[in-house]
Amino acid sequence: MRGSEVQRAYDAVVIGARCAGAGTAMLLARHGLSVLLVDRDQHGADTLSTLAMMRAAVLQLHRWGLLDQLRETDTPPITSTSFFYGDEEITVPIKPRDGVDALYAPRRTVIDALLVDAARAAGADVLHGPRLAELRRREDGRVCGAVVEERDGTLHRVDAEIVIGADGLRSTVAKLTEAPVYRHGRYTSGVVYTFWPGLENRGNRWYYRPGTAVGAIPTNEGKTCIFASASADRFNADAKGDLAAWHRSVVEECSAELADELGSAEPAERYWGFPGHPGQMRQSYGPGWALVGDAGYFKDPITAHGISDALRDAELLARAVQYGTDEALITYQMTRDELSNELFDITDAIAAYDWTLDEAKVMHLTLSKCMNQEVEALLGLDAGPSVNLAHLD
Ligand SMILES: Cc1cc2nc3c(=O)[nH]c(=O)nc-3n(C[C@H](O)[C@H](O)[C@H](O)COP(=O)(O)OP(=O)(O)OC[C@H]3O[C@@H](n4cnc5c(N)ncnc54)[C@H](O)[C@@H]3O)c2cc1C
């Protein structure tokens, strides 16, 4: 689609074409809705992420019939997760079950593109380049479409029954609808990461020492994402001038073993830095609009759960939109929050970086319990009306 051809009516316009938006658009299109998916970035563009997908995310790809496509890429299977508390190592094998044979950590250039292609294959129109400029409203204030702006300034008007903001933490849809934030996290991590070539795939490795956390996550092209994190205060005091030096010093402080493994070799790519942002939950529905993914619910990245939540909530929202009432959108937000509240609290507590190693272990056990509940809830979506979330079946 080009130029003025865009001016038409859709059942849904989705702003933001990454895990939340592309997943939602795909599901809506598969259910026969006419969908326009818009992103100001290019198809397959990279973005900030340390890439780890938890079991819930892999399960969603399996349930949506996309896991085989991911396996056909060079994304390596991750068959164990190791936690290092100081010098103590606890390795947990990933048990194959429910169609999930391993965890995966695809580059965003791979997974976001795969989801966008699946949305397009399901019949969604996809536009890369234009940005959402304005929402269109009826006289009673209900959102009834969007105005998107091409890079050359050309404006296009699109009508829609619902406009979905999957446009990330700094969501324009949230700004334009004045969606209030009703939960705030208190703590934030600063993170620096890059990609190392040639390391052995030893599964996901998470290292902890008081005040620091470091991770090694195998990804595409034989590279391993190595992240270093500490409190945002420490990041802001020390990291800004030299991300490489900060990364090295946090890795050395947290894990001599990993520091040795990296040795004096150079990473394969630039260093990425994230100065932190407090977690938040935003009202994610209103007349003619909804939010999904980071736009509606953001957590500190230390628990590596944003992609998993985005894929989960894409399905919850798609079911609510198919149901077709404003009440279903309220239920979408309530269900999301029920599944997220405890994980939100644990993430916030881990991001405080004031724990002992024993306390960190307990928090990770609680996290694991939350993630198991989330997987059960997703499996319940296929199991019929007697299970959790049945109100959105
Ligand atoms: C440092 C860091 C590390 C992380 N590591 C992990 C991890 O290991 N595992 C994990 O699960 N999660 C991780 N996350 C979180 C994860 O990246 C996010 O939760 C996830 O990207 C959210 O996806 P999304 O689709 O909601 O939004 P986003 O990925 O933010 O995508 C939003 C899209 O909307 C588009 N957009 C924005 N505004 C407009 C507009 N006005 N018009 C058109 N398009 C627009 C943008 O171009 C973008 O493509 C990490 C986050 C950070 C910051």
Tab-separated table of N, CA and C and ligand atoms in Angstrom, residues 14-22 38-42 45-54 57 105 108 112 127 129-133 148 165-173 191-193 206 217 225 227 272-275 292-310, ligand 1:
chain	number	residue	atom	x	y	z
A	14	VAL	N	-3.165	-0.948	14.465
A	14	VAL	CA	-2.215	-1.241	15.537
A	14	VAL	C	-0.970	-0.400	15.285
A	15	ILE	N	-0.602	0.406	16.272
A	15	ILE	CA	0.579	1.265	16.153
A	15	ILE	C	1.722	0.588	16.910
A	16	GLY	N	2.797	0.259	16.191
A	16	GLY	CA	3.937	-0.441	16.804
A	16	GLY	C	3.953	-1.890	16.343
A	17	ALA	N	5.009	-2.257	15.615
A	17	ALA	CA	5.040	-3.589	14.979
A	17	ALA	C	6.208	-4.407	15.509
A	18	ARG	N	6.226	-4.593	16.839
A	18	ARG	CA	7.192	-5.532	17.412
A	18	ARG	C	6.401	-6.631	18.115
A	19	CYS	N	6.946	-7.192	19.206
A	19	CYS	CA	6.288	-8.397	19.740
A	19	CYS	C	4.834	-8.151	20.127
A	20	ALA	N	4.534	-7.048	20.801
A	20	ALA	CA	3.144	-6.828	21.221
A	20	ALA	C	2.250	-6.515	20.020
A	21	GLY	N	2.670	-5.573	19.192
A	21	GLY	CA	1.800	-5.113	18.103
A	21	GLY	C	1.665	-6.126	16.986
A	22	ALA	N	2.788	-6.712	16.573
A	22	ALA	CA	2.719	-7.681	15.473
A	22	ALA	C	1.949	-8.918	15.924
A	38	VAL	N	1.210	-0.476	11.817
A	38	VAL	CA	2.067	0.652	11.414
A	38	VAL	C	3.256	0.749	12.357
A	39	ASP	N	4.460	0.936	11.825
A	39	ASP	CA	5.609	1.213	12.684
A	39	ASP	C	6.511	2.231	11.990
A	40	ARG	N	6.985	3.177	12.783
A	40	ARG	CA	7.867	4.203	12.198
A	40	ARG	C	9.244	3.634	11.873
A	41	ASP	N	9.608	2.509	12.517
A	41	ASP	CA	10.895	1.850	12.225
A	41	ASP	C	10.789	0.999	10.974
A	42	GLN	N	11.954	0.605	10.459
A	42	GLN	CA	11.976	-0.291	9.294
A	42	GLN	C	11.706	-1.727	9.716
A	45	ALA	N	14.210	-3.916	12.020
A	45	ALA	CA	15.164	-3.023	12.706
A	45	ALA	C	15.452	-3.555	14.113
A	46	ASP	N	16.650	-3.294	14.600
A	46	ASP	CA	17.031	-3.735	15.952
A	46	ASP	C	16.438	-2.772	16.989
A	47	THR	N	16.438	-3.201	18.233
A	47	THR	CA	16.004	-2.318	19.326
A	47	THR	C	16.677	-2.791	20.604
A	48	LEU	N	16.601	-1.973	21.658
A	48	LEU	CA	17.198	-2.322	22.958
A	48	LEU	C	16.607	-3.617	23.490
A	49	SER	N	17.432	-4.624	23.785
A	49	SER	CA	16.921	-5.843	24.404
A	49	SER	C	18.060	-6.820	24.635
A	50	THR	N	17.997	-7.514	25.773
A	50	THR	CA	18.957	-8.595	25.999
A	50	THR	C	18.366	-9.946	25.576
A	51	LEU	N	17.159	-9.921	25.012
A	51	LEU	CA	16.635	-10.988	24.142
A	51	LEU	C	16.056	-12.231	24.798
A	52	ALA	N	16.286	-12.448	26.093
A	52	ALA	CA	15.882	-13.727	26.686
A	52	ALA	C	14.360	-13.876	26.660
A	53	MET	N	13.894	-14.971	26.078
A	53	MET	CA	12.459	-15.280	26.123
A	53	MET	C	12.248	-16.387	27.148
A	54	MET	N	11.301	-16.174	28.029
A	54	MET	CA	10.984	-17.189	29.028
A	54	MET	C	10.044	-18.239	28.420
A	57	ALA	N	6.849	-17.206	26.581
A	57	ALA	CA	6.995	-16.633	25.239
A	57	ALA	C	7.173	-17.736	24.202
A	105	ALA	N	16.563	-17.138	22.469
A	105	ALA	CA	16.799	-15.698	22.659
A	105	ALA	C	17.138	-15.077	21.304
A	108	ARG	N	16.183	-9.283	18.028
A	108	ARG	CA	14.906	-8.626	17.707
A	108	ARG	C	14.761	-8.457	16.206
A	112	ASP	N	11.013	-10.030	15.854
A	112	ASP	CA	9.999	-9.028	15.505
A	112	ASP	C	9.622	-9.146	14.028
A	127	LEU	N	2.565	-1.243	7.325
A	127	LEU	CA	3.274	-0.044	6.850
A	127	LEU	C	4.465	0.223	7.755
A	129	GLY	N	7.545	2.914	8.395
A	129	GLY	CA	7.999	4.262	8.033
A	129	GLY	C	7.127	5.344	8.625
A	130	PRO	N	5.803	5.298	8.390
A	130	PRO	CA	4.970	6.373	8.934
A	130	PRO	C	4.814	6.280	10.449
A	131	ARG	N	4.571	7.419	11.078
A	131	ARG	CA	4.352	7.432	12.532
A	131	ARG	C	2.924	7.868	12.814
A	132	LEU	N	2.419	7.436	13.954
A	132	LEU	CA	1.117	7.937	14.393
A	132	LEU	C	1.273	9.406	14.744
A	133	ALA	N	0.448	10.261	14.125
A	133	ALA	CA	0.505	11.684	14.437
A	133	ALA	C	-0.655	12.093	15.349
A	148	VAL	N	-1.796	9.051	10.269
A	148	VAL	CA	-0.386	8.676	10.259
A	148	VAL	C	0.358	9.577	9.280
A	165	GLY	N	-2.492	0.848	20.787
A	165	GLY	CA	-1.131	1.364	20.976
A	165	GLY	C	-0.228	0.243	21.460
A	166	ALA	N	0.612	-0.240	20.550
A	166	ALA	CA	1.662	-1.207	20.916
A	166	ALA	C	2.979	-0.498	20.674
A	167	ASP	N	2.991	0.782	21.040
A	167	ASP	CA	4.073	1.669	20.632
A	167	ASP	C	5.041	1.972	21.769
A	168	GLY	N	5.171	0.992	22.681
A	168	GLY	CA	6.292	1.042	23.614
A	168	GLY	C	6.084	1.963	24.807
A	169	LEU	N	7.114	2.000	25.635
A	169	LEU	CA	7.086	2.720	26.911
A	169	LEU	C	6.640	4.181	26.753
A	170	ARG	N	7.122	4.820	25.695
A	170	ARG	CA	6.780	6.242	25.496
A	170	ARG	C	5.634	6.373	24.503
A	171	SER	N	4.635	5.551	24.680
A	171	SER	CA	3.514	5.405	23.740
A	171	SER	C	2.839	6.731	23.383
A	172	THR	N	2.724	6.983	22.089
A	172	THR	CA	1.975	8.154	21.619
A	172	THR	C	0.478	7.953	21.851
A	173	VAL	N	-0.006	6.709	21.663
A	173	VAL	CA	-1.439	6.454	21.900
A	173	VAL	C	-1.774	6.758	23.359
A	191	VAL	N	21.640	-0.804	32.734
A	191	VAL	CA	22.140	-2.003	32.044
A	191	VAL	C	23.069	-1.594	30.915
A	192	VAL	N	24.175	-2.319	30.775
A	192	VAL	CA	25.020	-2.181	29.590
A	192	VAL	C	25.206	-3.581	29.022
A	193	TYR	N	25.039	-3.717	27.701
A	193	TYR	CA	25.231	-5.047	27.107
A	193	TYR	C	25.850	-4.925	25.726
A	206	TRP	N	22.831	-16.631	34.668
A	206	TRP	CA	22.551	-15.400	35.423
A	206	TRP	C	23.459	-15.396	36.647
A	217	ILE	N	23.656	-14.827	27.433
A	217	ILE	CA	22.456	-15.335	26.756
A	217	ILE	C	22.818	-15.644	25.299
A	225	CYS	N	24.858	-12.650	24.088
A	225	CYS	CA	24.615	-11.345	24.705
A	225	CYS	C	25.179	-11.390	26.123
A	227	PHE	N	25.251	-9.117	29.420
A	227	PHE	CA	24.788	-7.858	30.017
A	227	PHE	C	25.375	-7.703	31.414
A	272	TRP	N	25.491	-1.221	24.178
A	272	TRP	CA	24.204	-0.547	24.333
A	272	TRP	C	24.030	-0.232	25.822
A	273	GLY	N	23.538	0.948	26.137
A	273	GLY	CA	23.302	1.308	27.535
A	273	GLY	C	21.848	1.697	27.765
A	274	PHE	N	21.309	1.304	28.901
A	274	PHE	CA	19.930	1.677	29.280
A	274	PHE	C	20.005	2.256	30.689
A	275	PRO	N	19.649	3.537	30.861
A	275	PRO	CA	19.836	4.184	32.168
A	275	PRO	C	18.763	3.852	33.186
A	292	VAL	N	-1.155	-2.250	24.584
A	292	VAL	CA	-0.624	-3.591	24.820
A	292	VAL	C	0.905	-3.528	24.827
A	293	GLY	N	1.528	-4.496	25.511
A	293	GLY	CA	2.990	-4.491	25.600
A	293	GLY	C	3.478	-3.385	26.529
A	294	ASP	N	4.707	-2.931	26.288
A	294	ASP	CA	5.291	-1.900	27.161
A	294	ASP	C	4.441	-0.637	27.227
A	295	ALA	N	3.650	-0.376	26.209
A	295	ALA	CA	2.806	0.826	26.217
A	295	ALA	C	1.879	0.812	27.431
A	296	GLY	N	1.414	-0.388	27.822
A	296	GLY	CA	0.468	-0.480	28.924
A	296	GLY	C	1.091	-0.934	30.226
A	297	TYR	N	2.183	-1.673	30.110
A	297	TYR	CA	2.734	-2.312	31.320
A	297	TYR	C	4.236	-2.509	31.106
A	298	PHE	N	5.027	-1.795	31.879
A	298	PHE	CA	6.489	-1.861	31.733
A	298	PHE	C	7.110	-2.261	33.061
A	299	LYS	N	8.089	-3.159	32.980
A	299	LYS	CA	8.846	-3.550	34.188
A	299	LYS	C	10.320	-3.319	33.943
A	300	ASP	N	11.062	-3.199	34.988
A	300	ASP	CA	12.509	-3.144	34.879
A	300	ASP	C	12.991	-4.386	34.117
A	301	PRO	N	13.983	-4.232	33.222
A	301	PRO	CA	14.413	-5.383	32.410
A	301	PRO	C	15.165	-6.472	33.178
A	302	ILE	N	15.426	-6.294	34.477
A	302	ILE	CA	16.267	-7.256	35.193
A	302	ILE	C	15.665	-8.666	35.211
A	303	THR	N	14.338	-8.793	35.117
A	303	THR	CA	13.759	-10.145	35.101
A	303	THR	C	13.508	-10.647	33.669
A	304	ALA	N	13.927	-9.880	32.671
A	304	ALA	CA	13.893	-10.335	31.268
A	304	ALA	C	12.529	-10.935	30.906
A	305	HIS	N	11.473	-10.179	31.168
A	305	HIS	CA	10.137	-10.752	30.982
A	305	HIS	C	9.243	-9.929	30.060
A	306	GLY	N	9.764	-8.845	29.483
A	306	GLY	CA	8.896	-7.953	28.686
A	306	GLY	C	8.367	-8.609	27.421
A	307	ILE	N	9.200	-9.411	26.753
A	307	ILE	CA	8.744	-10.061	25.509
A	307	ILE	C	7.682	-11.102	25.857
A	308	SER	N	7.938	-11.862	26.932
A	308	SER	CA	6.963	-12.878	27.345
A	308	SER	C	5.615	-12.224	27.662
A	309	ASP	N	5.640	-11.121	28.397
A	309	ASP	CA	4.388	-10.425	28.711
A	309	ASP	C	3.726	-9.889	27.450
A	310	ALA	N	4.537	-9.361	26.543
A	310	ALA	CA	3.961	-8.777	25.321
A	310	ALA	C	3.220	-9.846	24.512
B	1	LIG	C1	17.925	-2.913	28.252
B	1	LIG	C2	16.717	-3.780	28.071
B	1	LIG	C3	16.844	-5.142	28.067
B	1	LIG	C4	15.720	-5.955	27.913
B	1	LIG	N1	15.880	-7.294	27.909
B	1	LIG	C5	14.805	-8.101	27.808
B	1	LIG	C6	14.955	-9.513	27.821
B	1	LIG	O1	16.052	-10.054	27.938
B	1	LIG	N2	13.834	-10.263	27.713
B	1	LIG	C7	12.586	-9.710	27.600
B	1	LIG	O2	11.596	-10.431	27.526
B	1	LIG	N3	12.426	-8.362	27.582
B	1	LIG	C8	13.495	-7.561	27.676
B	1	LIG	N4	13.333	-6.214	27.641
B	1	LIG	C9	11.980	-5.675	27.509
B	1	LIG	C10	11.483	-5.798	26.070
B	1	LIG	O3	12.455	-5.308	25.181
B	1	LIG	C11	10.178	-5.039	25.917
B	1	LIG	O4	9.297	-5.423	26.944
B	1	LIG	C12	9.532	-5.304	24.565
B	1	LIG	O5	10.330	-4.805	23.539
B	1	LIG	C13	8.168	-4.656	24.495
B	1	LIG	O6	7.673	-4.857	23.213
B	1	LIG	P1	6.566	-3.913	22.619
B	1	LIG	O7	6.161	-4.539	21.312
B	1	LIG	O8	5.535	-3.641	23.632
B	1	LIG	O9	7.256	-2.501	22.384
B	1	LIG	P2	8.596	-2.053	21.694
B	1	LIG	O10	9.533	-3.185	21.516
B	1	LIG	O11	9.063	-0.865	22.467
B	1	LIG	O12	8.136	-1.583	20.230
B	1	LIG	C14	7.363	-0.429	20.062
B	1	LIG	C15	7.354	-0.089	18.577
B	1	LIG	O13	6.464	1.011	18.387
B	1	LIG	C16	7.006	1.867	17.419
B	1	LIG	N5	6.465	3.212	17.639
B	1	LIG	C17	6.599	3.982	18.748
B	1	LIG	N6	5.934	5.141	18.583
B	1	LIG	C18	5.385	5.104	17.347
B	1	LIG	C19	4.587	6.021	16.589
B	1	LIG	N7	4.200	7.217	17.084
B	1	LIG	N8	4.210	5.680	15.343
B	1	LIG	C20	4.591	4.471	14.806
B	1	LIG	N9	5.342	3.570	15.480
B	1	LIG	C21	5.729	3.882	16.733
B	1	LIG	C22	8.510	1.807	17.640
B	1	LIG	O14	9.203	2.172	16.452
B	1	LIG	C23	8.711	0.340	18.048
B	1	LIG	O15	9.079	-0.452	16.934
B	1	LIG	C24	14.434	-5.367	27.773
B	1	LIG	C25	14.296	-3.985	27.765
B	1	LIG	C26	15.422	-3.200	27.910
B	1	LIG	C27	15.239	-1.710	27.903
